[in-house]
JSON list of C-alpha atoms in Angstrom, two decimals:
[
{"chain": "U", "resi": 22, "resn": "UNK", "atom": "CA", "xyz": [155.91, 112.20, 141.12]},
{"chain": "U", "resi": 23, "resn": "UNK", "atom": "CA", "xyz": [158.58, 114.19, 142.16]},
{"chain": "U", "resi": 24, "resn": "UNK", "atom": "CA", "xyz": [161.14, 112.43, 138.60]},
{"chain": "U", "resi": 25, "resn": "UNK", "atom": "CA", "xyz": [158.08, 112.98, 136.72]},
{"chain": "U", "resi": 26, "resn": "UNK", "atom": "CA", "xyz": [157.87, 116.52, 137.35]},
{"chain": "U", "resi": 27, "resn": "UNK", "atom": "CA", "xyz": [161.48, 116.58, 137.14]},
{"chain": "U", "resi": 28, "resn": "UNK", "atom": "CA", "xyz": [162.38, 116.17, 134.20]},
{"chain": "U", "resi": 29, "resn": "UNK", "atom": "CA", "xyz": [159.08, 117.57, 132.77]},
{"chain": "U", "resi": 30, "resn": "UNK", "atom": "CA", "xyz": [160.90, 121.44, 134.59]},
{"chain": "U", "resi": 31, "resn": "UNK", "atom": "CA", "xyz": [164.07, 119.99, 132.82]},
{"chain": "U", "resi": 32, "resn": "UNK", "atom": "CA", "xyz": [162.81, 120.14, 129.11]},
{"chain": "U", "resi": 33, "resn": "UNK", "atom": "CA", "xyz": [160.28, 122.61, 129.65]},
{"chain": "U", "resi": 34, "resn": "UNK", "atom": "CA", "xyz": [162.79, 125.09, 130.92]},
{"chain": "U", "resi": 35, "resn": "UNK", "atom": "CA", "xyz": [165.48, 124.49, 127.98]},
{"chain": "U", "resi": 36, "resn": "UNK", "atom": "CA", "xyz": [162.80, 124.65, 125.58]},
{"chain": "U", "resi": 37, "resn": "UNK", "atom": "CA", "xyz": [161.59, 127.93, 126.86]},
{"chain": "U", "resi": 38, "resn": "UNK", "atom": "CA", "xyz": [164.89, 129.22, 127.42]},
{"chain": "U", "resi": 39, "resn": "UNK", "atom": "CA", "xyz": [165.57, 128.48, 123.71]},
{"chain": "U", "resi": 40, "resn": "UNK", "atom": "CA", "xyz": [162.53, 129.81, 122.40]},
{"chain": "U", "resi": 41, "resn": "UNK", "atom": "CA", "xyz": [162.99, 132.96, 124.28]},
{"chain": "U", "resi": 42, "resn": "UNK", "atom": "CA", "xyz": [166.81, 133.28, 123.53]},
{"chain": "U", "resi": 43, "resn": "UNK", "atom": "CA", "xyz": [165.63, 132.83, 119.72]},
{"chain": "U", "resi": 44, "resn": "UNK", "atom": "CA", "xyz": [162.88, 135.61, 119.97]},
{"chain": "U", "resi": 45, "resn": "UNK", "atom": "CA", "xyz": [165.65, 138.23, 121.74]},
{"chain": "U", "resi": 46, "resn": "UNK", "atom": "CA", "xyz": [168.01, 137.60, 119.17]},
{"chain": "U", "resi": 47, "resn": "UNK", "atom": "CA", "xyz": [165.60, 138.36, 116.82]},
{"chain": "U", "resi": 48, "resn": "UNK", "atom": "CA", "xyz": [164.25, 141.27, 118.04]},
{"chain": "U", "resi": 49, "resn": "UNK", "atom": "CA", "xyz": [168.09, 142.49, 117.88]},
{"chain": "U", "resi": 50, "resn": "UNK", "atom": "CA", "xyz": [169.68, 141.89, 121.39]},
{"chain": "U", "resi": 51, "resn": "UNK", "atom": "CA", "xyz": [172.77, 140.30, 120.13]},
{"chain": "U", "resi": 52, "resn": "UNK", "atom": "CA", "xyz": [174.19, 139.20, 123.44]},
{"chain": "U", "resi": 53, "resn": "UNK", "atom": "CA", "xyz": [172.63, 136.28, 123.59]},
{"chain": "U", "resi": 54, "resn": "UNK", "atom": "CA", "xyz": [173.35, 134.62, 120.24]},
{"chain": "U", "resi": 55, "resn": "UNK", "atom": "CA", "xyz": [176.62, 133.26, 122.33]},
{"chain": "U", "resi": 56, "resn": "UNK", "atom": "CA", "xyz": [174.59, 131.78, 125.37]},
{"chain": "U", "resi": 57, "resn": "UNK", "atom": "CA", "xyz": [175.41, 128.08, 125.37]},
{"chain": "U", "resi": 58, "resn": "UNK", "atom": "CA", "xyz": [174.10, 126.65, 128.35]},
{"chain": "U", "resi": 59, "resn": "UNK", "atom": "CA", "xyz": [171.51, 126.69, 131.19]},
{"chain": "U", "resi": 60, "resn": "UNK", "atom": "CA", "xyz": [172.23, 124.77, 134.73]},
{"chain": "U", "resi": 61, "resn": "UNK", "atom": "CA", "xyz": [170.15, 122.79, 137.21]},
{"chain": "U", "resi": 62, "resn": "UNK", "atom": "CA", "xyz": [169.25, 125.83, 138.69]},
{"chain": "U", "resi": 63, "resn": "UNK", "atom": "CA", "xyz": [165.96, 126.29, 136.31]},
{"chain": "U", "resi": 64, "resn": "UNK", "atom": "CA", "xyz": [164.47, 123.47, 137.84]},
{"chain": "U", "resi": 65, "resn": "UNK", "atom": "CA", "xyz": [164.95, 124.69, 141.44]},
{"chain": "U", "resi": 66, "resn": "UNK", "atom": "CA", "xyz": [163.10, 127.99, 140.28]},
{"chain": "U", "resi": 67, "resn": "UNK", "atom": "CA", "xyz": [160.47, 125.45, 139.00]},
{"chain": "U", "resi": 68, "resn": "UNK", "atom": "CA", "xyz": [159.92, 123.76, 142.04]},
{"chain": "U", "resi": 69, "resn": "UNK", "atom": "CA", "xyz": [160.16, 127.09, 144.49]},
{"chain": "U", "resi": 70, "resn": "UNK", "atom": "CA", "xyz": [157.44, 127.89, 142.46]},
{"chain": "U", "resi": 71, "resn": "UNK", "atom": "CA", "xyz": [155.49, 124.55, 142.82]},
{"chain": "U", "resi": 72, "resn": "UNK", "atom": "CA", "xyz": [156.02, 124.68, 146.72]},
{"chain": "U", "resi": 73, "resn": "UNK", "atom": "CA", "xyz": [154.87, 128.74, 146.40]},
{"chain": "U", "resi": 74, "resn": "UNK", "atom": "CA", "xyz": [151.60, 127.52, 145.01]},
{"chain": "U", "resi": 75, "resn": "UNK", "atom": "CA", "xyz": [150.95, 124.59, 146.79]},
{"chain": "U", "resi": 76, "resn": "UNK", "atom": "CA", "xyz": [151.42, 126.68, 150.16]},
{"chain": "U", "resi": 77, "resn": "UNK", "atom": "CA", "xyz": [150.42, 129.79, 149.93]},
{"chain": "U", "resi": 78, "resn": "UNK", "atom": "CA", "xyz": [149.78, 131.17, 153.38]},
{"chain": "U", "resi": 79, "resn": "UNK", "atom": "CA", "xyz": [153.19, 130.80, 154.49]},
{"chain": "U", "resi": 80, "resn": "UNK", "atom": "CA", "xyz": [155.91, 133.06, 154.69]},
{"chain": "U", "resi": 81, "resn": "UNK", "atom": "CA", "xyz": [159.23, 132.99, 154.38]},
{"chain": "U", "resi": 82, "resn": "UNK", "atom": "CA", "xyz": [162.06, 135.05, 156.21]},
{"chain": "U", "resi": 83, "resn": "UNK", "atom": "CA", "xyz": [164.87, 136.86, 154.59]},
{"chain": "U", "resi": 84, "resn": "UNK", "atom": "CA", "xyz": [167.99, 137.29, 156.26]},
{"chain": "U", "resi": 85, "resn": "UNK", "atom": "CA", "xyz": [165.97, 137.46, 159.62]},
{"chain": "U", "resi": 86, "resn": "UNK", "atom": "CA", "xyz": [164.53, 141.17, 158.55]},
{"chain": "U", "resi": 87, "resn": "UNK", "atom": "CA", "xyz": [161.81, 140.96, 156.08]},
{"chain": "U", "resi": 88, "resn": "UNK", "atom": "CA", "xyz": [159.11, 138.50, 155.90]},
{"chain": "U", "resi": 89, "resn": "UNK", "atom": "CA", "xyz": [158.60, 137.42, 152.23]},
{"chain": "U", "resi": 90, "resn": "UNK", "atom": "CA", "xyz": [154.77, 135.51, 151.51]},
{"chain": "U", "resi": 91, "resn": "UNK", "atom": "CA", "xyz": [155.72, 132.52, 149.69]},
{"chain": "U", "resi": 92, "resn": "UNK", "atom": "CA", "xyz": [154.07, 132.70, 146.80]},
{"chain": "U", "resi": 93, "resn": "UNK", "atom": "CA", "xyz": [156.29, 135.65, 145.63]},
{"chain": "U", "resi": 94, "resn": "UNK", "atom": "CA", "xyz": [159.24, 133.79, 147.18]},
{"chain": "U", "resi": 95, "resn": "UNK", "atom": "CA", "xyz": [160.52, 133.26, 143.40]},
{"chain": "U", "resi": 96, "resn": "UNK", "atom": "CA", "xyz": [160.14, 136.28, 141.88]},
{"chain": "U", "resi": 97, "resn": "UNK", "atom": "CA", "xyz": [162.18, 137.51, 145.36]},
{"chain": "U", "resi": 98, "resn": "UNK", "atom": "CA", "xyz": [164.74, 134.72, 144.79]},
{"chain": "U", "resi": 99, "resn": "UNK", "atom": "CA", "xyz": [164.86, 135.79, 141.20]},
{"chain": "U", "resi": 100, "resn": "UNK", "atom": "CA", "xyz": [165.71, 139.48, 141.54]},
{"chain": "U", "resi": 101, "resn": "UNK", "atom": "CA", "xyz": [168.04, 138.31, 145.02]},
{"chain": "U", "resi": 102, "resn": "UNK", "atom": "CA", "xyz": [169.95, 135.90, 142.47]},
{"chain": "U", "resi": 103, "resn": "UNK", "atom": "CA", "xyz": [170.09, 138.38, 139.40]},
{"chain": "U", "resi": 104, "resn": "UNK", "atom": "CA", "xyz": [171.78, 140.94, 141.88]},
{"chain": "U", "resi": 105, "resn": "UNK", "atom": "CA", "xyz": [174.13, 138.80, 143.94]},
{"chain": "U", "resi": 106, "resn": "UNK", "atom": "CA", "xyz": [175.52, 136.99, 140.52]},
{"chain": "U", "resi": 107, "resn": "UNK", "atom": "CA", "xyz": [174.65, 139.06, 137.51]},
{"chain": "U", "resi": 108, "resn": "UNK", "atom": "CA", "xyz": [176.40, 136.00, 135.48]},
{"chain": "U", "resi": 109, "resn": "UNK", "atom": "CA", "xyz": [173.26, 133.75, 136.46]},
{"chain": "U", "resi": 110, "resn": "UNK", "atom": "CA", "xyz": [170.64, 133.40, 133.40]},
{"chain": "U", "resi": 111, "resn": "UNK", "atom": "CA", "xyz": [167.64, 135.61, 134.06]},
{"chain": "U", "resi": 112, "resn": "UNK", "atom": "CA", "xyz": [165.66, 134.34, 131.27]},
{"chain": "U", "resi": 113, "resn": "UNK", "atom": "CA", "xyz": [166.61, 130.65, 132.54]},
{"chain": "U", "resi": 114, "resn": "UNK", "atom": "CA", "xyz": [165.42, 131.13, 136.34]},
{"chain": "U", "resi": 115, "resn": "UNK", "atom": "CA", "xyz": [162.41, 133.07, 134.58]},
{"chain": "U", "resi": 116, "resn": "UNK", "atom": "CA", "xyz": [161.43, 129.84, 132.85]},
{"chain": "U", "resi": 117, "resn": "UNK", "atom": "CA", "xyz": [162.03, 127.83, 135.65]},
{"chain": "U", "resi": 118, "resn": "UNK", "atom": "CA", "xyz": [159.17, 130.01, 137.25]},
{"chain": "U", "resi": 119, "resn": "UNK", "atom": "CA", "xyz": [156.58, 129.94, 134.07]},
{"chain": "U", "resi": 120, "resn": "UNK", "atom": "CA", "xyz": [157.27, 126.01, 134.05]},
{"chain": "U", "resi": 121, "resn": "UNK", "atom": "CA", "xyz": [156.91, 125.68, 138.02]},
{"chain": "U", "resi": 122, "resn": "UNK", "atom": "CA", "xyz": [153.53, 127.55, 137.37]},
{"chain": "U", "resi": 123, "resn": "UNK", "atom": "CA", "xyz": [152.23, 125.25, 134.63]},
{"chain": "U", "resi": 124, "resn": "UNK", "atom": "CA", "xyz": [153.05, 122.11, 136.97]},
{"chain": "U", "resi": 125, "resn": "UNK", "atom": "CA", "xyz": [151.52, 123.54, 139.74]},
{"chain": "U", "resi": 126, "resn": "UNK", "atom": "CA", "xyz": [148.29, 124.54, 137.84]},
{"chain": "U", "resi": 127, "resn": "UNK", "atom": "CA", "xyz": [148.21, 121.12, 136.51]},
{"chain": "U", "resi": 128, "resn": "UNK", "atom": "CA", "xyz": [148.96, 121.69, 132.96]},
{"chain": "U", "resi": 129, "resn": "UNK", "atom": "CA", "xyz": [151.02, 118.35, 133.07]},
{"chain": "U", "resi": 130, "resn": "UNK", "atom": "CA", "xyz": [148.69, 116.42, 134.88]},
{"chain": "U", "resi": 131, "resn": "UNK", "atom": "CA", "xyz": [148.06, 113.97, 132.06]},
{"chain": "U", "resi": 132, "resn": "UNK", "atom": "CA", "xyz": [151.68, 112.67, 132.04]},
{"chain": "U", "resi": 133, "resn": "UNK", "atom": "CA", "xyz": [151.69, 109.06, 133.72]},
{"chain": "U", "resi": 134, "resn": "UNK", "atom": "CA", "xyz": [155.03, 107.00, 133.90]},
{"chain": "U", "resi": 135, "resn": "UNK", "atom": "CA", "xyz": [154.80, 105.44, 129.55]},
{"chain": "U", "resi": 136, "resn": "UNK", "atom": "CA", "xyz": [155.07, 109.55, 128.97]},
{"chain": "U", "resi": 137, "resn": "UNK", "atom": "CA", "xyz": [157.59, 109.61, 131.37]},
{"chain": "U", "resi": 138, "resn": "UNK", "atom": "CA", "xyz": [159.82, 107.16, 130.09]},
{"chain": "U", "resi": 139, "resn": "UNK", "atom": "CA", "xyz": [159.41, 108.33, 126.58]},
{"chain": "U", "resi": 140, "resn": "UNK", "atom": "CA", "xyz": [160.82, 111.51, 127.63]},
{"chain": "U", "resi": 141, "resn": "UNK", "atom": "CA", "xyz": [163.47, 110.16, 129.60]},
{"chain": "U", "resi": 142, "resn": "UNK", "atom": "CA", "xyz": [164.40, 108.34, 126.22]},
{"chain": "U", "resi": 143, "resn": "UNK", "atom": "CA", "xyz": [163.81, 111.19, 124.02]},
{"chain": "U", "resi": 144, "resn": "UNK", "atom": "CA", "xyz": [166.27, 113.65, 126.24]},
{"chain": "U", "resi": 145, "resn": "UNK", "atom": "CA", "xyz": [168.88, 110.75, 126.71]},
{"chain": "U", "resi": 146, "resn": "UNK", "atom": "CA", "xyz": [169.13, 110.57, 122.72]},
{"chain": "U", "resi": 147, "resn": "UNK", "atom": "CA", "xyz": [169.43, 113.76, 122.49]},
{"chain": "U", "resi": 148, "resn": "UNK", "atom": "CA", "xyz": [172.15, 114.28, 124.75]},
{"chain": "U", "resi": 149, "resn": "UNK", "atom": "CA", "xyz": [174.10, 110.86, 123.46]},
{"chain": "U", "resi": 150, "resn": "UNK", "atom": "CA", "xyz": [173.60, 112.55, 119.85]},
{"chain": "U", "resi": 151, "resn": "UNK", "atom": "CA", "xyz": [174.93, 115.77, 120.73]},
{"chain": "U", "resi": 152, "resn": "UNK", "atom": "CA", "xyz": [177.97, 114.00, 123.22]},
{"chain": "U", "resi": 153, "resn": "UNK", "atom": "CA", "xyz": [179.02, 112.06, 119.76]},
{"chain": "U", "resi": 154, "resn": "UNK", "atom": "CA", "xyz": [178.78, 114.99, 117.64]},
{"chain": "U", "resi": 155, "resn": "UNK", "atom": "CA", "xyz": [180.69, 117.20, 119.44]},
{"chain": "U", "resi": 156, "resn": "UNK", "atom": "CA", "xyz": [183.05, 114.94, 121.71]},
{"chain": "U", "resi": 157, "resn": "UNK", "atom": "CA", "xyz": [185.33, 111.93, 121.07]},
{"chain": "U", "resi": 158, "resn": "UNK", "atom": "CA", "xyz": [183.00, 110.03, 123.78]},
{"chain": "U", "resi": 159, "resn": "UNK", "atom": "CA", "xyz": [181.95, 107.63, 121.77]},
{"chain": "U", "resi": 160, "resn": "UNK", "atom": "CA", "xyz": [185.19, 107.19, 119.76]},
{"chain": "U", "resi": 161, "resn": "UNK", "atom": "CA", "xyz": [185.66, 104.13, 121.42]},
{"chain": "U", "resi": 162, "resn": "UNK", "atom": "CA", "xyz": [185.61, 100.02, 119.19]},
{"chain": "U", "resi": 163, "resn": "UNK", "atom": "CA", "xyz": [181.75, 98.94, 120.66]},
{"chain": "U", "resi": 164, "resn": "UNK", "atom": "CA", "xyz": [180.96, 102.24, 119.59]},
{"chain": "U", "resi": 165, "resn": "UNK", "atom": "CA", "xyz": [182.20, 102.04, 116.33]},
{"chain": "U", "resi": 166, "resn": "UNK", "atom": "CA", "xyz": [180.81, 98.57, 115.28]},
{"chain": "U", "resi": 167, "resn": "UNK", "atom": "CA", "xyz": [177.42, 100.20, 116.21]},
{"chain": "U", "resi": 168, "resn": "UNK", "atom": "CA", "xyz": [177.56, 102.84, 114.69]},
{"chain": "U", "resi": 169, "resn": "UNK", "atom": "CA", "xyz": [178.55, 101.02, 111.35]},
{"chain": "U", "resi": 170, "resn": "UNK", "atom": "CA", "xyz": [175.55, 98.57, 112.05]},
{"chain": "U", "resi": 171, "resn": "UNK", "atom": "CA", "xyz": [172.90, 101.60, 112.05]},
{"chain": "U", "resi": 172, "resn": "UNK", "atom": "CA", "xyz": [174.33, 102.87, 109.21]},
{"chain": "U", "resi": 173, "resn": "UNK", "atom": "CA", "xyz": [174.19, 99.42, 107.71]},
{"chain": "U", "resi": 174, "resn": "UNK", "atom": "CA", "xyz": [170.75, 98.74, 108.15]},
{"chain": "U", "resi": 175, "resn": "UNK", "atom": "CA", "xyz": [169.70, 102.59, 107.17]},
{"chain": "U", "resi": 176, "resn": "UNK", "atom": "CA", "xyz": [167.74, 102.32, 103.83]},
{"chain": "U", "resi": 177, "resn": "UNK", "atom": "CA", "xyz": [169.98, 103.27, 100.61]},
{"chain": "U", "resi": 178, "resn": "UNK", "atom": "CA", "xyz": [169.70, 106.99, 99.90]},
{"chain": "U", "resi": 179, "resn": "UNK", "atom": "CA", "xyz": [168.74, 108.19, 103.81]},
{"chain": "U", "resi": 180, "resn": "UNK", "atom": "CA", "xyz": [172.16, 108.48, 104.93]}
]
């Protein structure tokens, strides 16, 4: 449950993030056509907010002076965060939030462990594809004999 969920907060949150750094950009706020990255930190949003939901009647304190209800424990954390480091990514902690809600609401529900691993697969390739276009990782003989061998077996004109 708690993998599954996981990494669904993991490529829900960069997709978001991407999609919403795309729309700024386009809408003329040039700052964040040199973003490059997003941490970890999404996904904690993403599960404050899963916890908020799931336990609503509690509250939490801050600092031992105010009492904070739970379920607007991440918006709190959010604006806390944004002030303490203004470096962190807004938009990313915001889309851990908007993910968080959509696995707490059960809008990923459907997603058993085949969906799972397909993901899991899916972000792995993606990350190995990016590593070798952009590192010397990879630059390494086993490597190299592989990579010849897909490019071998690749039909004539696709490559």
């Amino acid at each position: 449950w708690y993998v599954r969920y996981t990494l669904v907060m993991l490529v829900g949150t960069m997709a978001l993030v991407i999609l919403s750094y795309h729309v700024l950009v386009r809408m003329g706020h040039e700052r964040y056509e040199r973003v490059t990255a997003v941490g970890y930190s999404c996904v904690v949003f993403g599960w404050m907010t899963v916890l908020s939901v799931r336990q609503p009647t509690s509250s939490l304190s801050l600092l031992g002076y105010v009492q904070l209800p739970v379920n607007l424990a991440p918006f709190g954390s959010l604006i806390f965060t944004s002030i303490i480091v203004p470096q962190a990514s807004f938009v990313g902690h915001l889309a851990g939030i908007v993910v968080g809600y959509a696995v707490a609401w059960g809008a990923f529900a459907w997603m058993n462990w085949w969906w799972t691993g397909a993901l899991a697969l899916a972000l792995a390739t993606a990350v190995a594809t990016s590593l070798d276009a952009t590192t010397d990782l990879f630059d390494f003989p086993a490597a190299r004999r592989l990579r010849s061998m897909l490019i071998a077996m690749m039909p004539a004109g696709s490559g």
